CSV table of C-alpha atoms in Angstrom, one decimal:
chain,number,residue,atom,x,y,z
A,5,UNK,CA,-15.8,-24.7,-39.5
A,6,UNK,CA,-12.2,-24.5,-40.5
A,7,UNK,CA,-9.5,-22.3,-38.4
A,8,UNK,CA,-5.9,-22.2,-39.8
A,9,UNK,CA,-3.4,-24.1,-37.7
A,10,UNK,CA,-1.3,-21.8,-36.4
A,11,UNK,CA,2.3,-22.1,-36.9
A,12,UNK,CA,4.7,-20.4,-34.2
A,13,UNK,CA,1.7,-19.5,-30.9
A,14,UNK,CA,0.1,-20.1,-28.1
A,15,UNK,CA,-3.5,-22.3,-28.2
A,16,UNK,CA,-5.4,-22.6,-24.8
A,17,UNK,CA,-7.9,-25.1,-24.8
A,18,UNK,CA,-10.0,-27.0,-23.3
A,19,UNK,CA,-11.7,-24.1,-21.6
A,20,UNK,CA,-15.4,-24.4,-20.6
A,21,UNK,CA,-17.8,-23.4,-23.4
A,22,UNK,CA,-19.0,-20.1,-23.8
A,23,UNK,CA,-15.9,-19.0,-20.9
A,24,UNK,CA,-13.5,-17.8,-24.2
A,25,UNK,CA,-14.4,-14.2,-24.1
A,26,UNK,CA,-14.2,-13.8,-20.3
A,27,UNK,CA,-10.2,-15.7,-20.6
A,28,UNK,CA,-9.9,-13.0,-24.0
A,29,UNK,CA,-10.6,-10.2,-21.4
A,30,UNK,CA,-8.8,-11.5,-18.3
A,31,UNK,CA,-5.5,-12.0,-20.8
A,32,UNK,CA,-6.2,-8.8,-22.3
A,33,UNK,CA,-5.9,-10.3,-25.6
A,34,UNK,CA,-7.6,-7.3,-27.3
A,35,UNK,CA,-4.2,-5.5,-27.0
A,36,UNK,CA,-2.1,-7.8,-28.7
A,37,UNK,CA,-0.6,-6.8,-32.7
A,38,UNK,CA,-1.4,-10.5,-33.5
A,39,UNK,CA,-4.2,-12.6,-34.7
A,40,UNK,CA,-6.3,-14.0,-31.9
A,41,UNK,CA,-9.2,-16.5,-32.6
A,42,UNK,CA,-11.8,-17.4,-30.2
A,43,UNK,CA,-13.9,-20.3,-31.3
A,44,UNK,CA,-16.8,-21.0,-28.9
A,45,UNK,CA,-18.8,-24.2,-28.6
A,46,UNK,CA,-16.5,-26.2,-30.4
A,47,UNK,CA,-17.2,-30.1,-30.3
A,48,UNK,CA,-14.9,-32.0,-27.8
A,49,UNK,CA,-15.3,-35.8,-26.9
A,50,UNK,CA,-14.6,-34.6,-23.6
A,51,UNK,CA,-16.3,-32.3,-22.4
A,52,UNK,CA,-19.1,-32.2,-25.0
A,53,UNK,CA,-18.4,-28.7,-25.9
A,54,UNK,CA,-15.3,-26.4,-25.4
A,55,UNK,CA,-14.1,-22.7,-26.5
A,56,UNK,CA,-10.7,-22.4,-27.9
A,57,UNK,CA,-8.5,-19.4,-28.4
A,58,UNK,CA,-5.6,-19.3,-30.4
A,59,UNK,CA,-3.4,-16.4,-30.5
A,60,UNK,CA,-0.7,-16.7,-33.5
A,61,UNK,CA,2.6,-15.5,-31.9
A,62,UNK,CA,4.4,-17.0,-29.1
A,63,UNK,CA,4.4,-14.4,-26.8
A,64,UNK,CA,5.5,-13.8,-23.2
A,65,UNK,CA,1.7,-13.8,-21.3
A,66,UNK,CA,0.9,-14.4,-18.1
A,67,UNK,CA,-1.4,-17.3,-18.3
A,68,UNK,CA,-1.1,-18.3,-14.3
A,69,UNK,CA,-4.6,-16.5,-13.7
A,70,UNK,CA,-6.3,-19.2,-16.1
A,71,UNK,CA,-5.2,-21.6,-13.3
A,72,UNK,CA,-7.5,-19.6,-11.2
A,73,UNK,CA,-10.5,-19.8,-13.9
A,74,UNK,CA,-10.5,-23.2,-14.6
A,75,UNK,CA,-7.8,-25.4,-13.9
A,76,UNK,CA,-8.9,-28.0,-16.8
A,77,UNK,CA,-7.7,-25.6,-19.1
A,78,UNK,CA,-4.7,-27.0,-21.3
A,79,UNK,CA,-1.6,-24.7,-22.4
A,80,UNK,CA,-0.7,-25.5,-26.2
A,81,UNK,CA,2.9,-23.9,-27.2
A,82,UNK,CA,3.5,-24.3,-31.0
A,83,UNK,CA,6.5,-23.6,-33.0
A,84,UNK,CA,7.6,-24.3,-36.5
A,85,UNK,CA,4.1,-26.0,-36.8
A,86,UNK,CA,5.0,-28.4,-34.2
A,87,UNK,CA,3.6,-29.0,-30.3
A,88,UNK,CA,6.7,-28.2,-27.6
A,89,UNK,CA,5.0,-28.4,-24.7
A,90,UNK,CA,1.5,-29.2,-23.5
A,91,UNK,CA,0.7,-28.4,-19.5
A,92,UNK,CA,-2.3,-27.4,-17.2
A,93,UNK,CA,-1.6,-24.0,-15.3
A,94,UNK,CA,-1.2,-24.2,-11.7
A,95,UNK,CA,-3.3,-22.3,-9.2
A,96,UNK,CA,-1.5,-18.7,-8.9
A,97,UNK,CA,0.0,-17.8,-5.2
A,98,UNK,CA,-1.2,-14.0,-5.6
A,99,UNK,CA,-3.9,-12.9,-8.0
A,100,UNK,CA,-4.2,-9.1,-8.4
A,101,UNK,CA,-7.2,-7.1,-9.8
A,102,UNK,CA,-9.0,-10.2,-11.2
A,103,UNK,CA,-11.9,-10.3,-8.5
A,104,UNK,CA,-13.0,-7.3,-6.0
A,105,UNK,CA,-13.2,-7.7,-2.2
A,106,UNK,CA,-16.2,-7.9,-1.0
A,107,UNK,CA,-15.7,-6.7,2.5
A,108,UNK,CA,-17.2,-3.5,2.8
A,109,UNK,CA,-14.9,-2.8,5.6
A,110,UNK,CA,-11.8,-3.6,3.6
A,111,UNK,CA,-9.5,-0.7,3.1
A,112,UNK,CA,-9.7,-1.5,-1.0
A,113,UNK,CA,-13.3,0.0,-0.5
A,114,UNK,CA,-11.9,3.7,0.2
A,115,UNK,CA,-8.0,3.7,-1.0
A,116,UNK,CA,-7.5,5.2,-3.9
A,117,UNK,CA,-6.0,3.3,-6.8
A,118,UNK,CA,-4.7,0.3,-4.8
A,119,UNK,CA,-4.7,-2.8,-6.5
A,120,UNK,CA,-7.4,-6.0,-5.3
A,121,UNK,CA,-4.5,-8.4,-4.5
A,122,UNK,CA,-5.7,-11.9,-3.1
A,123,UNK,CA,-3.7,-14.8,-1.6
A,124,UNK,CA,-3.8,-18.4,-2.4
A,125,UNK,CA,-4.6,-19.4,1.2
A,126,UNK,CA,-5.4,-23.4,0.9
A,127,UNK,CA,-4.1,-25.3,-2.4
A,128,UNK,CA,-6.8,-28.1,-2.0
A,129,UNK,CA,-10.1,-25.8,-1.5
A,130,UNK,CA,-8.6,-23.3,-3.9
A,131,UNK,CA,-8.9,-20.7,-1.0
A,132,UNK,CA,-8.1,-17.1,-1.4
A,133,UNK,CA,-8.1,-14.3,1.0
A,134,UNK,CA,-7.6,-10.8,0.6
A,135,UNK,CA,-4.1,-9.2,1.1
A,136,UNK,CA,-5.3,-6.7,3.2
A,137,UNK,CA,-8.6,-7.8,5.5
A,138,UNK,CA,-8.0,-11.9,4.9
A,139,UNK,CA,-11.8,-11.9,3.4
A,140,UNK,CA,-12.4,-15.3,1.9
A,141,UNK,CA,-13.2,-14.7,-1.5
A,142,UNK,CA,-16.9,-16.4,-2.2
A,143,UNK,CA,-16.9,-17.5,-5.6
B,4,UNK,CA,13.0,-1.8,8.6
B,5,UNK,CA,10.1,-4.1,10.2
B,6,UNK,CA,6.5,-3.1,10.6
B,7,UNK,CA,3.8,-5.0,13.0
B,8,UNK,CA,0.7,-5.2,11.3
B,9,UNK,CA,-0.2,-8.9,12.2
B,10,UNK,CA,0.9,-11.1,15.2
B,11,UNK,CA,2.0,-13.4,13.5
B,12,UNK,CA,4.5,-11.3,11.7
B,13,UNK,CA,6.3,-12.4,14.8
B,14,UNK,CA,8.3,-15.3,15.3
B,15,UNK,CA,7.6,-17.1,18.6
B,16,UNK,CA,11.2,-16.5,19.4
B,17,UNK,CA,10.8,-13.2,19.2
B,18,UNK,CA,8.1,-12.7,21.5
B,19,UNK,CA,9.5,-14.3,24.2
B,20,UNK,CA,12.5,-11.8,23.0
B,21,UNK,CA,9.9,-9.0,23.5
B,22,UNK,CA,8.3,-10.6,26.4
B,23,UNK,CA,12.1,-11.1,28.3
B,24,UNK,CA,12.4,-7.0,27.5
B,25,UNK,CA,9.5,-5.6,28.9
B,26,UNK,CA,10.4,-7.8,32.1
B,27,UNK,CA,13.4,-5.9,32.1
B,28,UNK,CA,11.7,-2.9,31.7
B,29,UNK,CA,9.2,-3.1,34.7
B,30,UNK,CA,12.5,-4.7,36.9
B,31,UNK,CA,14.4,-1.7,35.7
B,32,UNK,CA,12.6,1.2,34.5
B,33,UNK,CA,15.2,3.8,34.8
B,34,UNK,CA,17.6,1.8,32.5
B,35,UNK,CA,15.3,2.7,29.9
B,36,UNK,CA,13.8,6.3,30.2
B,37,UNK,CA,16.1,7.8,27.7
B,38,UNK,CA,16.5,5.2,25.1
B,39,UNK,CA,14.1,6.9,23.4
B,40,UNK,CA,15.3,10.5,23.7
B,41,UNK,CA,14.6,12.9,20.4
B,42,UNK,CA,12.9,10.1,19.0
B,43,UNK,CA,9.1,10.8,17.8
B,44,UNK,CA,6.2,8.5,17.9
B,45,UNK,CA,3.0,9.3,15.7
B,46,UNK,CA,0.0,8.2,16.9
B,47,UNK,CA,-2.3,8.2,13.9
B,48,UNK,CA,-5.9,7.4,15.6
B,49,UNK,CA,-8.7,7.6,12.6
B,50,UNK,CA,-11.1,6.1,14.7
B,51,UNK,CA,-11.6,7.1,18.8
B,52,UNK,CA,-9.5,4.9,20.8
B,53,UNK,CA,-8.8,6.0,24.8
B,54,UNK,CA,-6.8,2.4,25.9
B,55,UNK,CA,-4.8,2.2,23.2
B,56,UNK,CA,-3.5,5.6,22.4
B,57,UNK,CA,-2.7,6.8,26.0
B,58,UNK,CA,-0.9,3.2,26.2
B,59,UNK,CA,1.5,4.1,23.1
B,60,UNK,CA,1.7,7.7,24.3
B,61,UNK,CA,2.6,6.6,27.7
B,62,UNK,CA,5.0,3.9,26.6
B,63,UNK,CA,6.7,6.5,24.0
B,64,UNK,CA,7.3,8.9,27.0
B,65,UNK,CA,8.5,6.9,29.4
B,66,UNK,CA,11.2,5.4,26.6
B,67,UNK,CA,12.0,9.3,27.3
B,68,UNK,CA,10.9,10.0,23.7
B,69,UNK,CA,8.3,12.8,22.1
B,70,UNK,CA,4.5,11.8,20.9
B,71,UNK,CA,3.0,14.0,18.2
B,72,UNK,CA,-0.6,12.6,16.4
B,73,UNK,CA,-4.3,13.1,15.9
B,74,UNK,CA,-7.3,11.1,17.9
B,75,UNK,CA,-10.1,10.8,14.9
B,76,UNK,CA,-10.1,11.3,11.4
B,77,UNK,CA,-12.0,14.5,11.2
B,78,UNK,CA,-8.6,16.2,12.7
B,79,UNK,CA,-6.4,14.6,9.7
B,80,UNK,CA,-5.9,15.4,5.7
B,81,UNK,CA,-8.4,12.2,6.1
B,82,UNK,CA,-11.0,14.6,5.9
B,83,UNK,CA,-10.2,16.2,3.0
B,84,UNK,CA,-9.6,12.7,0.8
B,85,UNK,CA,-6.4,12.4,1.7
B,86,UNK,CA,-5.0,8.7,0.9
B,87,UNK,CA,-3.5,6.5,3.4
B,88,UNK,CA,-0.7,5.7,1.9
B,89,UNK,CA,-0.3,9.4,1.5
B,90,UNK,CA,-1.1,10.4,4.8
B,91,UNK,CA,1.8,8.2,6.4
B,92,UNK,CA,4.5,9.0,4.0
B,93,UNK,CA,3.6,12.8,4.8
B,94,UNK,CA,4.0,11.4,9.0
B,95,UNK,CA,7.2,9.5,7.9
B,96,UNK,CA,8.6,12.9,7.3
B,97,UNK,CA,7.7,14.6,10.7
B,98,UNK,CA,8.5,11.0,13.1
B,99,UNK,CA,10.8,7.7,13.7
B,100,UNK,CA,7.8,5.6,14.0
B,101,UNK,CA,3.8,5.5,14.0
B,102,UNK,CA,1.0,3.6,15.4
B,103,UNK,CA,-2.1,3.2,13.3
B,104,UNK,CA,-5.5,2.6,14.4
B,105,UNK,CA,-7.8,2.6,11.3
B,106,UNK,CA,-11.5,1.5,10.6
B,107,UNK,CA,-10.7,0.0,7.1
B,108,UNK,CA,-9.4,-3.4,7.6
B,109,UNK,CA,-5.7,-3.4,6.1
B,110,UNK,CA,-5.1,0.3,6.3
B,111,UNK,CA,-1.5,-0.3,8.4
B,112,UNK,CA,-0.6,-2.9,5.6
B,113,UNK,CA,-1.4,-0.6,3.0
B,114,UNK,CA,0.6,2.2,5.0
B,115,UNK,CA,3.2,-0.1,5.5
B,116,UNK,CA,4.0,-0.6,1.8
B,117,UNK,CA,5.3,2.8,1.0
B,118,UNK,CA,6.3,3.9,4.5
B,119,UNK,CA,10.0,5.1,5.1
B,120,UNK,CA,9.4,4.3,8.7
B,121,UNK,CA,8.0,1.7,10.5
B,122,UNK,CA,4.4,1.0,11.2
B,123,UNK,CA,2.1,-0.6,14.0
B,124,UNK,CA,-1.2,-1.7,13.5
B,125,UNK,CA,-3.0,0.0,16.7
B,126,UNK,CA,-6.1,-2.2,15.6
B,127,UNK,CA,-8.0,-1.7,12.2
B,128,UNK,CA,-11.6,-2.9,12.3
B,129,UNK,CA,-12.2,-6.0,13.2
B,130,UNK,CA,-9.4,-7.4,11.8
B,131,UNK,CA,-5.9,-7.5,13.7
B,132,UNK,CA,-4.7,-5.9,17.0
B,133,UNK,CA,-1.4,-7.3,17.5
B,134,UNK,CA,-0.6,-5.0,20.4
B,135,UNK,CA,-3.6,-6.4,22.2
B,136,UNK,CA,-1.9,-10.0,21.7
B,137,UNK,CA,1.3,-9.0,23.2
B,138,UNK,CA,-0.5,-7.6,25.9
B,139,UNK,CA,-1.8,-10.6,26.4
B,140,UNK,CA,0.6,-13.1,26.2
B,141,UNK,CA,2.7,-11.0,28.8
B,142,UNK,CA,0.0,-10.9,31.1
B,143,UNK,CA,-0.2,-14.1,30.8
B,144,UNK,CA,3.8,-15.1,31.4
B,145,UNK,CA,3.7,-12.7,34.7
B,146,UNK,CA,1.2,-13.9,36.2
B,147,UNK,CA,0.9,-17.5,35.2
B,148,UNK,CA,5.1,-17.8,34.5
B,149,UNK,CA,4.4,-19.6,31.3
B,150,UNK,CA,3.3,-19.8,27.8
B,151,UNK,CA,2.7,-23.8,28.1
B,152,UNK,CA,0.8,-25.8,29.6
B,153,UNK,CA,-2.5,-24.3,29.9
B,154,UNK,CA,-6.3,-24.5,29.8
B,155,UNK,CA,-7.5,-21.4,28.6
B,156,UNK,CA,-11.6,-20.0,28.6
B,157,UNK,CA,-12.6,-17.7,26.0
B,158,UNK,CA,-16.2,-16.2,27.0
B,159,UNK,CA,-18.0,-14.0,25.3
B,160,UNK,CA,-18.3,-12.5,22.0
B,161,UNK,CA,-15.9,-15.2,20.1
B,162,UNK,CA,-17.1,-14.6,16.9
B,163,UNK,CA,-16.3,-10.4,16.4
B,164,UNK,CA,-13.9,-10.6,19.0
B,165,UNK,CA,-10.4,-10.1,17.2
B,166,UNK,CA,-8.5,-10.0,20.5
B,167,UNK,CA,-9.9,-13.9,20.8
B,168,UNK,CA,-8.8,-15.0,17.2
B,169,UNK,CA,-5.2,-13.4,17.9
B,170,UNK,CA,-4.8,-15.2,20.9
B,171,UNK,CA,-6.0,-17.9,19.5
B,172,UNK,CA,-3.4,-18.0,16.8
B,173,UNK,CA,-0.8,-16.6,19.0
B,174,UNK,CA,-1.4,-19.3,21.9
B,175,UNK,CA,-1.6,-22.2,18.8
B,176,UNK,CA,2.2,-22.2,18.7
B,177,UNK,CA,3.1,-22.9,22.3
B,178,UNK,CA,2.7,-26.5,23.7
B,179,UNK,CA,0.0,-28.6,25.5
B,180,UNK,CA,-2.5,-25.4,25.4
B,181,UNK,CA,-6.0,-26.4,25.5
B,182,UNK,CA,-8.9,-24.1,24.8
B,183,UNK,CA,-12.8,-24.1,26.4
B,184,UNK,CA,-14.7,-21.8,24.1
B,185,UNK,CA,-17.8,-20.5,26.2
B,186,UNK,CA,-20.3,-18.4,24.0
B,187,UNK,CA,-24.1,-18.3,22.8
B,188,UNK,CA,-24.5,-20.0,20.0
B,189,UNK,CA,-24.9,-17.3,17.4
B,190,UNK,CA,-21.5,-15.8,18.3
B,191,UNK,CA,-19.5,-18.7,18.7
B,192,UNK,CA,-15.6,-18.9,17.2
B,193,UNK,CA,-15.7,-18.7,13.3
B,194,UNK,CA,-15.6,-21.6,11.5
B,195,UNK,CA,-12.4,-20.8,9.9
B,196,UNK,CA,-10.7,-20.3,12.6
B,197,UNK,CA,-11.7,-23.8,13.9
B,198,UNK,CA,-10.7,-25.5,11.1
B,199,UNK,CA,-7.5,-23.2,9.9
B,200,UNK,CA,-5.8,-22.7,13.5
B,201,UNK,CA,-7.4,-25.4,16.0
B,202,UNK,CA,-7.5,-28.5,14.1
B,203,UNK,CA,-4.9,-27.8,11.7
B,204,UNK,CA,-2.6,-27.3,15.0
B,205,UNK,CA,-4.0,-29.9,16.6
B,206,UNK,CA,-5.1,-28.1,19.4
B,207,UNK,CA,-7.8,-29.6,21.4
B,208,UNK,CA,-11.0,-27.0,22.3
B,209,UNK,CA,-14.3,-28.0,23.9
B,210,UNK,CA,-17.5,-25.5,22.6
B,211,UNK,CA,-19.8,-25.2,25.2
B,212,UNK,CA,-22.3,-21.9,26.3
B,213,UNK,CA,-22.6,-23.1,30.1
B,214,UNK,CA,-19.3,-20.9,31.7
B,215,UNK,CA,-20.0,-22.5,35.2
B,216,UNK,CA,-19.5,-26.2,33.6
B,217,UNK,CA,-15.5,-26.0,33.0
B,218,UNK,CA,-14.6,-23.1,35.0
B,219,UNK,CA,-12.6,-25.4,37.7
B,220,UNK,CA,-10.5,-26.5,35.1
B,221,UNK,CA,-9.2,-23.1,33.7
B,222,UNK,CA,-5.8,-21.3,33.9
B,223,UNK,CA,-7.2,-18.5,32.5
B,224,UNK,CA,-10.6,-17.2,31.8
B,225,UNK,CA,-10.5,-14.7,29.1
B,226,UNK,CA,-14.0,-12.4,29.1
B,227,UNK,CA,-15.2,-10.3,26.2
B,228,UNK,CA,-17.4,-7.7,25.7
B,229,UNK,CA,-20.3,-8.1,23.2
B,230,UNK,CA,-19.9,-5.1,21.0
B,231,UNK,CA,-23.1,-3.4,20.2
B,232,UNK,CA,-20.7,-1.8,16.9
B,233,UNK,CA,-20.5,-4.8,15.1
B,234,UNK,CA,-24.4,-6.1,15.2
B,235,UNK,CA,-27.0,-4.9,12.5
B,236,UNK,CA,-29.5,-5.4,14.7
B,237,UNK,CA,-30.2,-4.3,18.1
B,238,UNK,CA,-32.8,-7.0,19.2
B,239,UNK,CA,-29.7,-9.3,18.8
B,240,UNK,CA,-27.4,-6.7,20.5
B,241,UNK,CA,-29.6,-6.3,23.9
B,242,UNK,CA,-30.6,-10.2,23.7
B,243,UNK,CA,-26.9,-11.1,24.0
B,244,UNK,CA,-25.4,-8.3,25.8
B,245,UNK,CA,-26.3,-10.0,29.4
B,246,UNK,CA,-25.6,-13.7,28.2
B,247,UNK,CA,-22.5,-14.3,30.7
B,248,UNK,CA,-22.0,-11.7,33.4
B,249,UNK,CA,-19.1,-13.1,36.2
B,250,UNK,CA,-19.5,-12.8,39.8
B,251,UNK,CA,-18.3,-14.2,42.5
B,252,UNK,CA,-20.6,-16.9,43.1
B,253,UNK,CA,-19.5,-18.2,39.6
B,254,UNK,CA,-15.6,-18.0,40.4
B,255,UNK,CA,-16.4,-20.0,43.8
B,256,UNK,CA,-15.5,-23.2,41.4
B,257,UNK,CA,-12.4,-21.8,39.7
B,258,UNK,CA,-9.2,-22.4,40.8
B,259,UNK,CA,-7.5,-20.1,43.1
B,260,UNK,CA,-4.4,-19.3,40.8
B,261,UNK,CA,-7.4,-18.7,38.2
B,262,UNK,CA,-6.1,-15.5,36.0
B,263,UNK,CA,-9.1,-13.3,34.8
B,264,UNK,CA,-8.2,-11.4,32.2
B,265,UNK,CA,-10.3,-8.6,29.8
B,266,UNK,CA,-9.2,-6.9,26.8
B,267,UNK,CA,-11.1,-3.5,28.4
B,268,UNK,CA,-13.5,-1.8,28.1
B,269,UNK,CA,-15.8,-3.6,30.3
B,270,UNK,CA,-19.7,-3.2,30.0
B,271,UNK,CA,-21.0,-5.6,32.7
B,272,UNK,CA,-19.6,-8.9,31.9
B,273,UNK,CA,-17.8,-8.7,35.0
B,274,UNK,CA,-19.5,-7.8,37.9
B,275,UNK,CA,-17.8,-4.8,40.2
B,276,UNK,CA,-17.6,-6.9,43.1
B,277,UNK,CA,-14.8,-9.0,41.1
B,278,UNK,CA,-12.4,-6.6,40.6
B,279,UNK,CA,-11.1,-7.1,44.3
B,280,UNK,CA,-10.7,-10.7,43.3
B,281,UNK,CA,-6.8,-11.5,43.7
B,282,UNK,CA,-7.7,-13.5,40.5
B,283,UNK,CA,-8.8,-10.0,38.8
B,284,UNK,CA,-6.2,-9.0,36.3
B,285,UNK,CA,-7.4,-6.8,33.7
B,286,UNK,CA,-6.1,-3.8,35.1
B,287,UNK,CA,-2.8,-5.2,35.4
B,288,UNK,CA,-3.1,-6.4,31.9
B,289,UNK,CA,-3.5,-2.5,31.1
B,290,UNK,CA,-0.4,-1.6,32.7
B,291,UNK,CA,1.3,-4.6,30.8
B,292,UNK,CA,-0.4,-3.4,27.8
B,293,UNK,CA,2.3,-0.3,28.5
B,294,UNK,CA,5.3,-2.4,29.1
B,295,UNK,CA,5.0,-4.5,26.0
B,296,UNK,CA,4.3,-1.6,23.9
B,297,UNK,CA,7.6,0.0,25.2
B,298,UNK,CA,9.3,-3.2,24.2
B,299,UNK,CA,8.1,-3.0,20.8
B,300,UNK,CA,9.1,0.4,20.1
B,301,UNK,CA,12.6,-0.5,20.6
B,302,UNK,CA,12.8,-3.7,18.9
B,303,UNK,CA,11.1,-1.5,15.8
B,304,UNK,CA,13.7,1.4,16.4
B,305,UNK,CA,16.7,-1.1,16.8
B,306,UNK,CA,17.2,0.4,20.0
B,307,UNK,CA,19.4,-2.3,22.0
């Protein structure tokens, strides 16, 4: 299966097959004006199989939350048909509305509106707590 | 503007700065009984609270300032779905500063964000109760004239017990403290806080659930009540409600500058006969609880 290269955009790859549509949904990538690809299950001589999205405009996204997903996932930037820059995403410091707090005593359980902010606590266990009650978020 | 809503929102210099205040204050109260004058404090209680909220009504007053506030949520907007962000920037029109004690762990934080004045968390959940801590750690400098060098027991409840994680934390910055954690061992010290306070700091701590063992070598023996609120079960609840009770014949090993010291309310985890103990100090930690409270308001209020 063929997908046209793309030449000025962003491609992520190397995500985790079948993980594309939940990173399309995270990124909000149904709200862009451009072309946006997803191919799932593609072959990959590293991992066997992968999902890749390209999305054909180099726009200004926040990609830090894919650090949170899955931190084997590889940034592409592409312009004038050419590779510029090639990097994995770092683990975000604050993630906001991406997961829910568990805590039924947490005050995002009754306040209206507010936002589920959580901390990066601990780099090397990839720990986050809640902003508000410190809850260790269980993944 | 500063807010309290965790201890360690506070730098260790500024609680001895806090701590070297509310010295002052019980050395010279007059010097301070109209620091506070036309000043209001709101004491906004959505949960029941007697200790607390006469302590920051009481401190307020004798700053020579004015308390205005409600004692449970059924006497607020709360009631009608009033937010809480809403609720304090409504308060921030009508007072200088409030004190928050909410179930919802965070509330203070979230009331924090939007306030136009500042905000102490008065204890939400199980979470924080930083004015508990201070309490603490000045009961602890009067009677023991130091923040260093000291064996400390936790007993009791040491895995609900917020008081003991804060003083855990708080104590974790001064030097050469050492901790004997005395529980049963389904409510012994979180692991977390083992791993993220204790050993991260370095700290050394012994876990043991025999009180008697260790209690010659403590400076202070810190008892907690097992809270029937935060069990799902009662057979648990009434199985560990009489695990430690102190009485005399257990302090006859303890030192005699031995400081006892209880966060309040006791059940029976300390035996009446006790209380006439020159080693008792939970009431005085009450009284301190005032003092330190006072101290706070100021520093929040800029008041020199």
């Amino acid at each position: 299966m063929n997908i046209d290269s793309i030449k000025d955009g962003i491609v992520i790859d190397h995500i985790q097959a079948k993980k594309g549509l939940d990173i399309y949904n995270a990124l909000k990538l149904g709200e862009l004006d451009c072309s946006v690809a997803i191919i799932t299950n593609a072959k990959s001589n590293k991992m066997g199989r992968k999902d890749i999205i390209k999305i054909d405009k180099n726009i200004d996204l926040d990609l830090n939350i894919l650090g949170y997903i899955d931190p084997n996932i590889t940034i592409n930037i592409i312009e004038n048909d050419e590779r510029v820059d090639k990097y994995h995403v770092e683990l975000p410091k604050e993630i906001t509305n991406i997961i829910k707090c568990k805590n039924p005593r947490c005050i995002t359980s009754i306040e209206q509106e507010l936002k589920h902010i959580f901390i990066l606590t601990d780099k090397e266990k990839r720990t986050y707590r809640c902003k508000y009650c410190e809850t260790l978020n269980e993944e | 503007m500063r807010h309290l809503i965790d201890i360690k929102d506070l730098s260790v210099q500024e609680i001895d700065e806090l701590i070297g205040v509310a010295k002052d204050i019980i050395a010279h109260p007059e010097k301070y009984q109209e620091k506070c004058k036309y000043k209001k404090l709101a004491t906004l209680f959505f949960e029941p609270s007697t200790r607390t909220r006469l302590s920051f009504e009481a401190a307020m007053m004798e700053l020579g300032g004015n308390v205005i506030g409600f004692s449970e949520a059924s006497s607020s907007s709360a009631s009608k779905g009033e937010s809480v962000s809403d609720t304090t920037r409504m308060v921030g029109c009508y007072s200088d500063i409030i004190a928050m004690r909410h179930p919802k762990e965070g509330a203070p934080l979230v009331a924090s964000l939007k306030s136009t004045v500042p905000i102490i968390n008065a204890g939400d959940g199980g979470h924080s109760h930083p004015t508990q801590t201070l309490t603490d750690l000045l009961t602890i400098f009067c009677e023991k004239n130091r923040l260093e060098n000291l064996t400390i027991g936790l007993c009791g409840d040491l895995k609900f017990g917020r008081t003991v994680h804060s003083l855990i934390t708080a104590m974790s910055r001064y030097k050469n403290i050492k901790f004997i954690l005395i529980s049963p061992d389904e409510l012994k010290v979180p692991e977390y806080v083992k791993k993220e306070i204790l050993e991260k700091n370095d700290i050394p701590y012994i876990e043991t659930n025999d009180i008697e063992e260790h209690i010659g070598d403590l400076d202070i023996l810190y008892m907690t009540r097992v809270q029937k609120e935060r069990f799902f079960n009662e057979e648990d609840y009434l199985r560990l409600k009489d695990y430690y009770i102190l009485n005399k014949e257990k302090l006859e090993k303890a030192k005699q500058d031995l400081c006892i010291m209880h966060p309040l309310p006791r059940v029976n985890e300390i035996a009446v006969e006790v209380d006439d103990d020159p080693r008792a100090c939970y009431f005085k930690q009450a009284r301190y609880g005032k003092y330190i409270r006072m101290a706070l308001i100021l520093k929040l209020l800029e008041i020199k």
